[in-house]
PDB file of C-alpha atoms in Angstrom:
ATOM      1  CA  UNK A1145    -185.210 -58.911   4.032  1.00  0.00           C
ATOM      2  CA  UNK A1146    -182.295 -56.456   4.337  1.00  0.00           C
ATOM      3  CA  UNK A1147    -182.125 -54.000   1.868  1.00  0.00           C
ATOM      4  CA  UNK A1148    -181.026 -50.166   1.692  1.00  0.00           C
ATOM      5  CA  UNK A1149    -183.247 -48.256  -0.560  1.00  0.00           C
ATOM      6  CA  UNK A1150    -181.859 -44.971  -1.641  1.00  0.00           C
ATOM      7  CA  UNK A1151    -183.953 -42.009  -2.726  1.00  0.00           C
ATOM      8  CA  UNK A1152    -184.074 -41.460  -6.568  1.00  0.00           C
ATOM      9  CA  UNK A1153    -182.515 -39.664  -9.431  1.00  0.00           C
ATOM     10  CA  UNK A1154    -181.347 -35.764  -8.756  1.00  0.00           C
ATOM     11  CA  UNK A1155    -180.613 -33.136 -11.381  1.00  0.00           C
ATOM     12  CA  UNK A1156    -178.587 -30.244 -10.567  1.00  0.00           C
ATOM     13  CA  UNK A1157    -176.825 -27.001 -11.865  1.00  0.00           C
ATOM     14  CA  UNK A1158    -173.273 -26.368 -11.378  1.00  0.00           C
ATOM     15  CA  UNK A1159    -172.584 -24.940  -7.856  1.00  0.00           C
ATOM     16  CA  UNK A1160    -175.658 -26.174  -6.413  1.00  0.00           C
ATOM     17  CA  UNK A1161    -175.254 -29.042  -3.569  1.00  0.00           C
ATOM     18  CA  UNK A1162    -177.380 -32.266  -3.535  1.00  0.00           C
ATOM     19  CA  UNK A1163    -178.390 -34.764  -0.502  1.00  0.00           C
ATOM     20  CA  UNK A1164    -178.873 -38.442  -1.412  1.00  0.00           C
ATOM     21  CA  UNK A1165    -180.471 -40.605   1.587  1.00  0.00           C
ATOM     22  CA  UNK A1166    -180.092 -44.309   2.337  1.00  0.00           C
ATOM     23  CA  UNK A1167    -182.319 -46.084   3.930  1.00  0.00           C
ATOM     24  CA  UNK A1168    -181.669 -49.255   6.137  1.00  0.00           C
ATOM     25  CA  UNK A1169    -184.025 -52.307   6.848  1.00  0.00           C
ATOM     26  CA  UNK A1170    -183.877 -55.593   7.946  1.00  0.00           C
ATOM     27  CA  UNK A1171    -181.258 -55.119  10.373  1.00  0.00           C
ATOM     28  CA  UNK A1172    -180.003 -53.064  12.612  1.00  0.00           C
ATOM     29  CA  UNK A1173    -178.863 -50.436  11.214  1.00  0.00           C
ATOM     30  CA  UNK A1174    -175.920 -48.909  13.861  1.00  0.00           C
ATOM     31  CA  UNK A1175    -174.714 -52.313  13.828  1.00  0.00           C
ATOM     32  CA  UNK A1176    -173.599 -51.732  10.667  1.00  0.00           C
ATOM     33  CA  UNK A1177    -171.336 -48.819   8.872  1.00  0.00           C
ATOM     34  CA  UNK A1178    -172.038 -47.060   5.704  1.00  0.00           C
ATOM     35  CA  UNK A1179    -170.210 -46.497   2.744  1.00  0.00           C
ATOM     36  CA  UNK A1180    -170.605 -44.939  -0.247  1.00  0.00           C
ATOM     37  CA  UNK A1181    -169.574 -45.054  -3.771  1.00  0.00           C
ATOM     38  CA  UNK A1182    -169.885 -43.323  -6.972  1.00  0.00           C
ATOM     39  CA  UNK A1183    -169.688 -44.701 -10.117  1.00  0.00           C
ATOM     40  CA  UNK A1184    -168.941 -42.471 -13.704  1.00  0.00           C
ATOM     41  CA  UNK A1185    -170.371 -44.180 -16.896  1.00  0.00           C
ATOM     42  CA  UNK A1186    -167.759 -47.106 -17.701  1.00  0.00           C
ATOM     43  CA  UNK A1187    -165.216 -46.298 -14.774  1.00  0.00           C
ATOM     44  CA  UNK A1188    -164.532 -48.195 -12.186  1.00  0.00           C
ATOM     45  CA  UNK A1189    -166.181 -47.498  -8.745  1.00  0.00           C
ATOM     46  CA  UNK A1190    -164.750 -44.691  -6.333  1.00  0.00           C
ATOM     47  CA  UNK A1191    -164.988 -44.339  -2.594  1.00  0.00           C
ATOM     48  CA  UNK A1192    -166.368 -41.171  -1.195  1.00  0.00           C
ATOM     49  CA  UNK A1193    -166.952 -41.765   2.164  1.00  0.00           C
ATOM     50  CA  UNK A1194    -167.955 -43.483   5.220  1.00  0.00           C
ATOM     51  CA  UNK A1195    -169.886 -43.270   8.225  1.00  0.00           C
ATOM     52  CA  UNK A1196    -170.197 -45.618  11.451  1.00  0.00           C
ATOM     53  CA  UNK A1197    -173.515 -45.536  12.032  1.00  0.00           C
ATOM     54  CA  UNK A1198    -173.021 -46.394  16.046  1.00  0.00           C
ATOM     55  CA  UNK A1199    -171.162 -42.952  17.132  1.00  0.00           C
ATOM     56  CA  UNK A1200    -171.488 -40.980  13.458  1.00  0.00           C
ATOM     57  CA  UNK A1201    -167.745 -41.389  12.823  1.00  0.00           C
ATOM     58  CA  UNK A1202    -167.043 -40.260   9.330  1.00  0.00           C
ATOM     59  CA  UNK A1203    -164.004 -40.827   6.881  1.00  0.00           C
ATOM     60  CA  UNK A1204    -163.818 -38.989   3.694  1.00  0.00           C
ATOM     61  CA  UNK A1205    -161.820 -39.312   0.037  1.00  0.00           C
ATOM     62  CA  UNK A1206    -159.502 -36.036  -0.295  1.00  0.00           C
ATOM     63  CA  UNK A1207    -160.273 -36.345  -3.562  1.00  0.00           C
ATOM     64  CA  UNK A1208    -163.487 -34.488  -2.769  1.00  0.00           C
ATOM     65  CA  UNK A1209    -161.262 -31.589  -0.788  1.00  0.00           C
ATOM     66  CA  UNK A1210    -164.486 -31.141   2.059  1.00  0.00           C
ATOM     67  CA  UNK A1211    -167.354 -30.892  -0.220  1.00  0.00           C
ATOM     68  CA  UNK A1212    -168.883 -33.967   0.978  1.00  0.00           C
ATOM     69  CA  UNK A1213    -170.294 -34.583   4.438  1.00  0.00           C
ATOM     70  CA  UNK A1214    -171.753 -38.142   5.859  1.00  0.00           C
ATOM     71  CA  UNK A1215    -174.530 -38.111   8.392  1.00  0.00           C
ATOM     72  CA  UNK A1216    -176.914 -40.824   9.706  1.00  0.00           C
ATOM     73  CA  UNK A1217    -180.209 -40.451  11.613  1.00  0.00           C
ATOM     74  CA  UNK A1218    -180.776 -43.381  13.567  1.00  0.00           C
ATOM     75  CA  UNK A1219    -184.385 -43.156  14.796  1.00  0.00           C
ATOM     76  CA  UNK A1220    -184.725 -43.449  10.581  1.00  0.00           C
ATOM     77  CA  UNK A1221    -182.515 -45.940   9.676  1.00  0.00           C
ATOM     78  CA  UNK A1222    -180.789 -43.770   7.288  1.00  0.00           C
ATOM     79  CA  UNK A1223    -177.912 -42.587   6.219  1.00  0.00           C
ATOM     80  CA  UNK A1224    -176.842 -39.170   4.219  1.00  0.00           C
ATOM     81  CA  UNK A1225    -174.638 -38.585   2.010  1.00  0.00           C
ATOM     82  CA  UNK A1226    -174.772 -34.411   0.858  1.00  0.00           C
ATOM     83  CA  UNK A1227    -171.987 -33.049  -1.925  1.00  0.00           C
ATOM     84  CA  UNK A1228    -171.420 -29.188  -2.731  1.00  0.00           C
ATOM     85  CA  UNK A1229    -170.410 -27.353  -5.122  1.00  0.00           C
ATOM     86  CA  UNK A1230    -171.344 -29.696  -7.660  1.00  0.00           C
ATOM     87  CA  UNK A1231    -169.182 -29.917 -11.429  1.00  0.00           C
ATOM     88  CA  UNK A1232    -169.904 -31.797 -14.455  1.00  0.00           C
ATOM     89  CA  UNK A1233    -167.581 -34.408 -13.105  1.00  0.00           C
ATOM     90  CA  UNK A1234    -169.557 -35.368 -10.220  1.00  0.00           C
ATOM     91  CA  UNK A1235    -172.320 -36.766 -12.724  1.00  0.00           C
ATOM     92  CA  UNK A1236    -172.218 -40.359 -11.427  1.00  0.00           C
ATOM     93  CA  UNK A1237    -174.605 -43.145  -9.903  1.00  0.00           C
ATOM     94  CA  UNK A1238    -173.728 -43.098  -6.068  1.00  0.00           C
ATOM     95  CA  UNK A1239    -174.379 -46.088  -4.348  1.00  0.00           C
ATOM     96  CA  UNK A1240    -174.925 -46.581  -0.562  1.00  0.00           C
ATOM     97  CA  UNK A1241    -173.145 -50.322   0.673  1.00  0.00           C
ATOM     98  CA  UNK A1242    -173.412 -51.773   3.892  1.00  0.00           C
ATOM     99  CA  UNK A1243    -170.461 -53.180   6.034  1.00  0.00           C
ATOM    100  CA  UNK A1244    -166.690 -53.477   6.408  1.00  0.00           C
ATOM    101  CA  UNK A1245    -167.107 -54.864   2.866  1.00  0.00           C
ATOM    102  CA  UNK A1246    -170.145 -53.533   1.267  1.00  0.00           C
ATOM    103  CA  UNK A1247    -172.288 -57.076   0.976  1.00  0.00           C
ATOM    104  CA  UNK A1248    -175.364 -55.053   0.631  1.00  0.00           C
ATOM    105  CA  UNK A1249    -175.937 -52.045  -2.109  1.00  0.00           C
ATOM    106  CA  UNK A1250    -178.853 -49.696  -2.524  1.00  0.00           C
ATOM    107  CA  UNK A1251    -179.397 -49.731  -6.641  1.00  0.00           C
ATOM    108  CA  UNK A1252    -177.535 -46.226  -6.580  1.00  0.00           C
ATOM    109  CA  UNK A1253    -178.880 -42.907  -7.442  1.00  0.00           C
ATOM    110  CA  UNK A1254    -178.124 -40.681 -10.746  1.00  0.00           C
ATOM    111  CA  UNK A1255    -176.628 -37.480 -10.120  1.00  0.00           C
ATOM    112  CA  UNK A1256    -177.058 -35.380 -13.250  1.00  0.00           C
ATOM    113  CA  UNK A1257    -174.860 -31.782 -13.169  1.00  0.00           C
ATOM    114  CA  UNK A1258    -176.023 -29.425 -16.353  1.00  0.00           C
ATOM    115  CA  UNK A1259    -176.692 -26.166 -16.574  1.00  0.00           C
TER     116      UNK A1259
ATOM    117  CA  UNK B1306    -153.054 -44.877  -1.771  1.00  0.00           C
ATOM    118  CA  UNK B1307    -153.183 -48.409  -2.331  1.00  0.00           C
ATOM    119  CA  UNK B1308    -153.230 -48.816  -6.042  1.00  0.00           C
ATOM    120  CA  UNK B1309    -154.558 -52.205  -7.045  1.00  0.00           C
ATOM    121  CA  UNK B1310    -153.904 -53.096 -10.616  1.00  0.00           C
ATOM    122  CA  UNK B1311    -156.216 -56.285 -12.214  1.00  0.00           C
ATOM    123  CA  UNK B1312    -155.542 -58.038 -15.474  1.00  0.00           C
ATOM    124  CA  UNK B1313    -156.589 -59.025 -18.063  1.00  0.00           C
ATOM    125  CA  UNK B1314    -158.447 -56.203 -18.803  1.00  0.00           C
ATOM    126  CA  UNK B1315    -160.797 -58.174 -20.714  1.00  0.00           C
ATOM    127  CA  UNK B1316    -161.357 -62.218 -20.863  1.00  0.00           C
ATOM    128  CA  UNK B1317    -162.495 -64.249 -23.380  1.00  0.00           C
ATOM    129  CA  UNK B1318    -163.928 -67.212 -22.475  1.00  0.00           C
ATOM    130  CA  UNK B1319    -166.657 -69.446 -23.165  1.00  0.00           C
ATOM    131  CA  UNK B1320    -169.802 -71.567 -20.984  1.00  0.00           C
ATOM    132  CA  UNK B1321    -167.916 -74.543 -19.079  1.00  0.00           C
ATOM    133  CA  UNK B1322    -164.774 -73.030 -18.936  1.00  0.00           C
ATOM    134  CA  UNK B1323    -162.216 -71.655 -16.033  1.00  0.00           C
ATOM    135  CA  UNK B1324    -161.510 -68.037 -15.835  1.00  0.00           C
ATOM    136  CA  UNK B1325    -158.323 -66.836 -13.667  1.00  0.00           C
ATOM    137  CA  UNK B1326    -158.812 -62.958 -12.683  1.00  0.00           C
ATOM    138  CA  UNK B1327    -155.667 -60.991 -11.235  1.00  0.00           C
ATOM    139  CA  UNK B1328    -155.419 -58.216  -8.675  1.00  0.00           C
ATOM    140  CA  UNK B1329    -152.077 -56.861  -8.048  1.00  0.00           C
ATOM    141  CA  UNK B1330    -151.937 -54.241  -4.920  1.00  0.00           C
ATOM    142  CA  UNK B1331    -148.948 -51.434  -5.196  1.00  0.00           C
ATOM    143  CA  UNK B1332    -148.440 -52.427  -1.571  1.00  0.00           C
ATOM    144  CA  UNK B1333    -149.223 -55.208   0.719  1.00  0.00           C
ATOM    145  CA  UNK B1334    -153.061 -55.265   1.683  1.00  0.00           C
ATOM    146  CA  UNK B1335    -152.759 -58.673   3.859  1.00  0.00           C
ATOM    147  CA  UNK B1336    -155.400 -60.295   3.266  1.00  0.00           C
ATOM    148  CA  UNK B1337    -158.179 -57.205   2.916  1.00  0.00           C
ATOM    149  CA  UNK B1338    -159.082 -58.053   0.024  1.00  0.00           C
ATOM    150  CA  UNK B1339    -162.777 -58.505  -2.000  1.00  0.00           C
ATOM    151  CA  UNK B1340    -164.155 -59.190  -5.119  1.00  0.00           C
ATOM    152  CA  UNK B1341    -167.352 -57.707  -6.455  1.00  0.00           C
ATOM    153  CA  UNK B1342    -169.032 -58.882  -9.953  1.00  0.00           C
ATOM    154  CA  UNK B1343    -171.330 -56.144 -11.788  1.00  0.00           C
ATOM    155  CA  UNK B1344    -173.663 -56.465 -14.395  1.00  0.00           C
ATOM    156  CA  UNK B1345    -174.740 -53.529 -16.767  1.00  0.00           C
ATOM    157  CA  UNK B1346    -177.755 -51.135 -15.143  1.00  0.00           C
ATOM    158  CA  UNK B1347    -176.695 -52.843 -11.403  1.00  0.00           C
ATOM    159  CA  UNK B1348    -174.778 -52.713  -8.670  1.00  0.00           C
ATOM    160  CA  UNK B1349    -171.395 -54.354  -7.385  1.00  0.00           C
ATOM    161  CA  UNK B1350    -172.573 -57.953  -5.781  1.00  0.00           C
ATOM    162  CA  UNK B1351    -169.937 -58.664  -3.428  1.00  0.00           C
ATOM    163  CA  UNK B1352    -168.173 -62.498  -3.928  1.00  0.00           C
ATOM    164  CA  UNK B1353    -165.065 -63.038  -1.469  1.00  0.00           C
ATOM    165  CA  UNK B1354    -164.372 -60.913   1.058  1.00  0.00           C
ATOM    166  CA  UNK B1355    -161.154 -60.955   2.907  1.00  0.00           C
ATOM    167  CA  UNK B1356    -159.668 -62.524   0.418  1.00  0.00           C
ATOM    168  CA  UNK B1357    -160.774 -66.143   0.278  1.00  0.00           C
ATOM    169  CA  UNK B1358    -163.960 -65.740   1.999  1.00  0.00           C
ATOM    170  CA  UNK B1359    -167.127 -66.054   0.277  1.00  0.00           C
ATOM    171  CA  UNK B1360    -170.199 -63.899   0.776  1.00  0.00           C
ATOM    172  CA  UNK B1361    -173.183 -65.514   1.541  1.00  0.00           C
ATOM    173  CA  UNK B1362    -174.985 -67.078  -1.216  1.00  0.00           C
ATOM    174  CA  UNK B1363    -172.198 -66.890  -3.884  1.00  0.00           C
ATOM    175  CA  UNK B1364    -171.804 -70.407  -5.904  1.00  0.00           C
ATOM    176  CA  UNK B1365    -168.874 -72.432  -5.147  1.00  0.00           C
ATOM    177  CA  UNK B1366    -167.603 -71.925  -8.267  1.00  0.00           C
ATOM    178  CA  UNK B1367    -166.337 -68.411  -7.177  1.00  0.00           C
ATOM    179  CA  UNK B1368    -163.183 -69.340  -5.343  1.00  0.00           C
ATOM    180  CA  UNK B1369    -160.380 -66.266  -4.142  1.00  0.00           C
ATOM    181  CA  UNK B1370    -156.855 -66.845  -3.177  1.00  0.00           C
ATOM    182  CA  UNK B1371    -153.502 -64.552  -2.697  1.00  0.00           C
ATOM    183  CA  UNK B1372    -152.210 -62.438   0.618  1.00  0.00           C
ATOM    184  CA  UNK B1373    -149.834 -59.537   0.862  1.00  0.00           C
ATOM    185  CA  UNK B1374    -150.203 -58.098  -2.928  1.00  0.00           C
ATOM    186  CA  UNK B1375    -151.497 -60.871  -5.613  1.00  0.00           C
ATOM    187  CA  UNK B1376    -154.493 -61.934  -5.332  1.00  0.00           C
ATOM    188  CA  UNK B1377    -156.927 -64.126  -7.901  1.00  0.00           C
ATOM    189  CA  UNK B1378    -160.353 -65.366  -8.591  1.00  0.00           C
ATOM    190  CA  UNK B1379    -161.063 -68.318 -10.053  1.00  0.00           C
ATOM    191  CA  UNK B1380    -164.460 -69.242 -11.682  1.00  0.00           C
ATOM    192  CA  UNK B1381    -164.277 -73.360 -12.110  1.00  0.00           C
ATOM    193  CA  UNK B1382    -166.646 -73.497 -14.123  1.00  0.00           C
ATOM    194  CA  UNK B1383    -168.637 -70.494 -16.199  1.00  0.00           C
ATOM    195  CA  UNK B1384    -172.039 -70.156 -16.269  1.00  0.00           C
ATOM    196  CA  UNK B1385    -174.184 -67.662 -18.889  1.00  0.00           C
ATOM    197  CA  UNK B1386    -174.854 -65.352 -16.021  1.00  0.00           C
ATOM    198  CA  UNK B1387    -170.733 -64.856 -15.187  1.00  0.00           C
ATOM    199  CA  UNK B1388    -170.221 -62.919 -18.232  1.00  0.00           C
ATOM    200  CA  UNK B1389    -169.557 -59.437 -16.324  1.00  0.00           C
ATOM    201  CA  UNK B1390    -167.353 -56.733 -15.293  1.00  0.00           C
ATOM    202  CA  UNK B1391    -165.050 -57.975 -11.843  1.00  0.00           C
ATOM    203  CA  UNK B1392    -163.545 -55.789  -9.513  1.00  0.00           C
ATOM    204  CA  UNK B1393    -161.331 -56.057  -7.098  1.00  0.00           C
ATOM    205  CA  UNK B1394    -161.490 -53.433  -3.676  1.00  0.00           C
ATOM    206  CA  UNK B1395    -159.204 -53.121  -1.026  1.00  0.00           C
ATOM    207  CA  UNK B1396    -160.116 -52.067   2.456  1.00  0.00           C
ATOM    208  CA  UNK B1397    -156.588 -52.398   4.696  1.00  0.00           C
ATOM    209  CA  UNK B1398    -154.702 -48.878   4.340  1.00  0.00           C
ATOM    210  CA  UNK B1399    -157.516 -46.610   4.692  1.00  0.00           C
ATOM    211  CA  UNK B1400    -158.734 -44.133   3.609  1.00  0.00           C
ATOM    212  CA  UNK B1401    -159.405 -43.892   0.942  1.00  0.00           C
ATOM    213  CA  UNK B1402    -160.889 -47.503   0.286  1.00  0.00           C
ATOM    214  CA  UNK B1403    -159.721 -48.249  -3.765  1.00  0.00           C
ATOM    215  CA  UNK B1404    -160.816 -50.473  -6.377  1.00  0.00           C
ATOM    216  CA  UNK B1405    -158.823 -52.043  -9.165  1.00  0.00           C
ATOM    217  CA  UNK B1406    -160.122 -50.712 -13.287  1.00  0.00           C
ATOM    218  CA  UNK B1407    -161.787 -53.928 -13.723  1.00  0.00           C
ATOM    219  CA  UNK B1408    -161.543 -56.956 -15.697  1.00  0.00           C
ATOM    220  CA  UNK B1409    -164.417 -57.746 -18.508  1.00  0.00           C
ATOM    221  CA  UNK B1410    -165.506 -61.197 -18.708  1.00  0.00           C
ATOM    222  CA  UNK B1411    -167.303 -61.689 -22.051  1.00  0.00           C
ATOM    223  CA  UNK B1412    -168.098 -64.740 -24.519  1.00  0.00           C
TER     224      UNK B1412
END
Protein backbone atom coordinates (compact mmCIF):
# COMPACT_ATOMS: atom_id res chain seq x y z
CA UNK A 1 0.00 0.00 0.00
CA UNK A 2 1.48 3.52 -0.18
CA UNK A 3 2.80 4.76 2.80
CA UNK A 4 5.87 7.09 3.83
CA UNK A 5 7.46 5.88 6.94
CA UNK A 6 9.65 8.40 8.61
CA UNK A 7 12.54 7.54 10.90
CA UNK A 8 11.77 8.01 14.68
CA UNK A 9 11.97 10.37 17.55
CA UNK A 10 15.37 12.70 17.80
CA UNK A 11 16.64 14.54 20.86
CA UNK A 12 18.93 17.32 20.50
CA UNK A 13 20.91 20.19 22.29
CA UNK A 14 20.63 23.68 21.28
CA UNK A 15 22.90 24.43 18.25
CA UNK A 16 23.15 20.99 17.18
CA UNK A 17 21.42 20.12 13.61
CA UNK A 18 19.15 17.04 13.10
CA UNK A 19 18.21 14.95 9.75
CA UNK A 20 14.74 13.35 9.65
CA UNK A 21 14.26 10.82 6.55
CA UNK A 22 11.08 9.86 4.71
CA UNK A 23 10.66 7.01 3.17
CA UNK A 24 8.37 6.33 0.07
CA UNK A 25 6.54 3.03 -0.99
CA UNK A 26 3.92 1.95 -2.99
CA UNK A 27 4.42 4.31 -5.66
CA UNK A 28 6.66 5.95 -7.43
CA UNK A 29 8.23 8.04 -5.60
CA UNK A 30 9.65 11.03 -8.25
CA UNK A 31 6.25 11.03 -9.44
CA UNK A 32 5.39 12.59 -6.54
CA UNK A 33 6.75 15.87 -4.50
CA UNK A 34 7.46 16.13 -0.88
CA UNK A 35 6.45 18.34 1.67
CA UNK A 36 6.95 18.80 5.00
CA UNK A 37 5.37 20.09 8.05
CA UNK A 38 5.93 20.71 11.60
CA UNK A 39 3.58 20.76 14.11
CA UNK A 40 4.16 22.58 17.95
CA UNK A 41 1.96 21.00 20.75
CA UNK A 42 -1.68 22.55 20.12
CA UNK A 43 -0.69 24.90 17.09
CA UNK A 44 -1.72 24.63 13.99
CA UNK A 45 0.54 22.97 11.31
CA UNK A 46 3.46 25.00 9.56
CA UNK A 47 5.11 24.51 6.21
CA UNK A 48 8.82 24.13 6.09
CA UNK A 49 9.58 23.04 2.90
CA UNK A 50 9.35 21.20 -0.25
CA UNK A 51 11.11 19.16 -2.60
CA UNK A 52 10.17 17.74 -6.23
CA UNK A 53 11.38 14.60 -6.06
CA UNK A 54 11.83 14.36 -10.17
CA UNK A 55 14.75 17.14 -10.58
CA UNK A 56 15.38 17.88 -6.51
CA UNK A 57 13.74 21.31 -6.81
CA UNK A 58 13.37 22.71 -3.36
CA UNK A 59 11.18 25.62 -1.85
CA UNK A 60 11.70 26.74 1.62
CA UNK A 61 9.61 28.88 4.53
CA UNK A 62 11.78 32.19 5.31
CA UNK A 63 10.62 31.70 8.43
CA UNK A 64 13.47 29.23 8.88
CA UNK A 65 16.10 32.08 7.40
CA UNK A 66 18.38 28.91 5.53
CA UNK A 67 18.65 26.55 8.32
CA UNK A 68 16.73 23.96 6.64
CA UNK A 69 17.74 22.08 3.51
CA UNK A 70 15.44 19.37 1.47
CA UNK A 71 17.11 16.52 -0.32
CA UNK A 72 15.79 13.24 -1.84
CA UNK A 73 17.71 10.08 -2.84
CA UNK A 74 15.90 8.37 -5.39
CA UNK A 75 17.54 4.93 -5.73
CA UNK A 76 15.95 4.96 -1.80
CA UNK A 77 12.78 6.28 -2.12
CA UNK A 78 13.43 8.87 0.38
CA UNK A 79 13.32 12.08 1.12
CA UNK A 80 15.41 14.43 3.75
CA UNK A 81 14.56 16.92 5.53
CA UNK A 82 17.96 18.31 7.84
CA UNK A 83 17.46 21.66 10.26
CA UNK A 84 20.49 23.57 12.00
CA UNK A 85 21.04 25.38 14.55
CA UNK A 86 18.35 23.98 16.45
CA UNK A 87 16.27 26.32 19.47
CA UNK A 88 13.76 25.33 21.91
CA UNK A 89 11.22 26.49 19.42
CA UNK A 90 11.89 24.02 16.85
CA UNK A 91 10.57 21.23 19.37
CA UNK A 92 7.75 19.98 17.10
CA UNK A 93 6.45 16.66 15.37
CA UNK A 94 7.53 17.10 11.61
CA UNK A 95 5.61 15.31 9.28
CA UNK A 96 6.60 14.24 5.71
CA UNK A 97 3.15 14.52 3.12
CA UNK A 98 3.01 13.45 -0.25
CA UNK A 99 1.63 15.53 -3.27
CA UNK A 100 0.42 18.92 -4.48
CA UNK A 101 -1.90 18.43 -1.48
CA UNK A 102 -0.38 16.20 1.03
CA UNK A 103 -3.05 13.03 0.73
CA UNK A 104 -0.48 10.87 2.26
CA UNK A 105 1.46 11.62 5.80
CA UNK A 106 4.26 9.72 7.47
CA UNK A 107 2.99 9.62 11.42
CA UNK A 108 5.63 12.54 11.98
CA UNK A 109 8.70 12.48 14.02
CA UNK A 110 9.37 14.27 17.59
CA UNK A 111 12.03 16.68 17.61
CA UNK A 112 12.98 17.31 21.23
CA UNK A 113 15.62 20.56 21.73
CA UNK A 114 16.99 20.59 25.63
CA UNK A 115 20.03 21.08 26.90
CA UNK B 1 1.52 35.42 2.83
CA UNK B 2 -1.81 34.17 2.37
CA UNK B 3 -3.41 34.37 5.73
CA UNK B 4 -6.41 32.10 5.97
CA UNK B 5 -8.60 32.78 8.93
CA UNK B 6 -11.35 29.72 9.99
CA UNK B 7 -14.21 30.10 12.39
CA UNK B 8 -15.67 29.05 14.75
CA UNK B 9 -12.86 28.34 16.63
CA UNK B 10 -14.61 25.67 18.34
CA UNK B 11 -18.13 23.81 17.44
CA UNK B 12 -20.48 22.32 19.45
CA UNK B 13 -22.43 19.90 18.05
CA UNK B 14 -23.89 16.66 18.61
CA UNK B 15 -24.17 12.78 16.61
CA UNK B 16 -26.73 13.35 13.59
CA UNK B 17 -26.22 16.79 13.24
CA UNK B 18 -24.73 19.34 10.39
CA UNK B 19 -21.62 21.20 11.10
CA UNK B 20 -20.71 24.36 8.76
CA UNK B 21 -16.76 25.10 9.05
CA UNK B 22 -15.40 28.55 7.61
CA UNK B 23 -12.11 29.45 5.96
CA UNK B 24 -11.63 32.97 5.07
CA UNK B 25 -8.27 33.65 2.86
CA UNK B 26 -6.69 37.42 3.31
CA UNK B 27 -6.50 37.19 -0.47
CA UNK B 28 -8.01 35.29 -3.25
CA UNK B 29 -6.64 31.57 -3.38
CA UNK B 30 -9.05 30.49 -6.45
CA UNK B 31 -9.96 27.53 -5.82
CA UNK B 32 -6.52 26.00 -4.03
CA UNK B 33 -8.00 25.17 -1.38
CA UNK B 34 -8.04 21.77 1.14
CA UNK B 35 -9.31 20.57 4.15
CA UNK B 36 -7.52 18.21 6.48
CA UNK B 37 -9.28 16.61 9.76
CA UNK B 38 -6.79 15.56 12.74
CA UNK B 39 -7.29 13.54 15.57
CA UNK B 40 -5.15 13.76 18.85
CA UNK B 41 -1.60 11.57 18.63
CA UNK B 42 -2.17 11.61 14.43
CA UNK B 43 -1.68 13.16 11.51
CA UNK B 44 -3.68 15.65 9.14
CA UNK B 45 -6.03 13.17 6.86
CA UNK B 46 -6.63 15.16 3.91
CA UNK B 47 -10.74 15.58 2.91
CA UNK B 48 -11.28 18.05 -0.18
CA UNK B 49 -8.71 19.15 -2.08
CA UNK B 50 -9.04 21.96 -4.48
CA UNK B 51 -11.71 23.08 -2.91
CA UNK B 52 -14.69 20.85 -3.59
CA UNK B 53 -12.85 17.82 -4.43
CA UNK B 54 -12.81 14.93 -2.25
CA UNK B 55 -9.84 12.72 -1.47
CA UNK B 56 -10.18 9.31 -2.04
CA UNK B 57 -12.00 7.38 0.47
CA UNK B 58 -13.52 10.33 2.44
CA UNK B 59 -17.47 9.73 3.25
CA UNK B 60 -19.87 11.72 1.36
CA UNK B 61 -20.83 13.40 4.16
CA UNK B 62 -17.66 15.65 3.88
CA UNK B 63 -18.77 18.11 1.25
CA UNK B 64 -16.41 21.64 0.43
CA UNK B 65 -17.60 24.64 -1.36
CA UNK B 66 -16.33 28.50 -1.85
CA UNK B 67 -13.68 30.08 -4.61
CA UNK B 68 -11.67 33.25 -4.50
CA UNK B 69 -11.55 33.78 -0.46
CA UNK B 70 -14.58 31.92 1.52
CA UNK B 71 -14.59 28.72 1.57
CA UNK B 72 -16.73 25.98 3.85
CA UNK B 73 -17.10 22.42 4.85
CA UNK B 74 -20.04 20.92 5.52
CA UNK B 75 -20.46 17.60 7.47
CA UNK B 76 -24.35 16.44 6.66
CA UNK B 77 -24.48 14.38 8.99
CA UNK B 78 -21.92 13.74 12.20
CA UNK B 79 -20.68 10.67 13.07
CA UNK B 80 -18.71 9.77 16.67
CA UNK B 81 -15.48 9.62 14.79
CA UNK B 82 -15.92 13.56 13.30
CA UNK B 83 -15.36 15.00 16.60
CA UNK B 84 -11.78 16.59 15.68
CA UNK B 85 -9.63 19.45 15.03
CA UNK B 86 -10.23 20.84 10.97
CA UNK B 87 -7.91 22.74 9.11
CA UNK B 88 -7.97 24.47 6.32
CA UNK B 89 -4.41 24.85 3.90
CA UNK B 90 -3.89 26.82 1.04
CA UNK B 91 -1.51 25.96 -1.73
CA UNK B 92 -2.05 28.92 -4.65
CA UNK B 93 0.45 31.90 -3.70
CA UNK B 94 3.40 29.99 -2.80
CA UNK B 95 5.61 29.79 -0.82
CA UNK B 96 5.12 29.52 1.88
CA UNK B 97 2.08 26.99 1.76
CA UNK B 98 -0.29 28.25 5.10
CA UNK B 99 -2.86 26.75 7.13
CA UNK B 100 -5.77 28.38 8.88
CA UNK B 101 -5.60 28.04 13.39
CA UNK B 102 -8.16 25.44 13.22
CA UNK B 103 -11.61 24.86 14.15
CA UNK B 104 -12.45 22.20 17.14
CA UNK B 105 -15.31 20.04 16.57
CA UNK B 106 -16.37 18.54 19.93
CA UNK B 107 -19.71 17.03 21.53
Amino acid sequence: QVQVVQSGAEVKKPGASVKVSCKASGYTFTNYPMHWVRQAPGQRPEWVGWINTGNGNTQYSQNFQGRVTITRDTSESTAYMELSSLRSEDAAVYYCGRGDYMDVWGKGTTITVSS
Amino acid sequence: EVVLTQSPATLSLSPGERATLSCRASQSVSIYLAWYQQKPGQAPRLLIYDASNRATGIPARFSGSGSGTDFTLTISSLEPEDFAVYYCQQRTNWPPITFGQGTRLEI
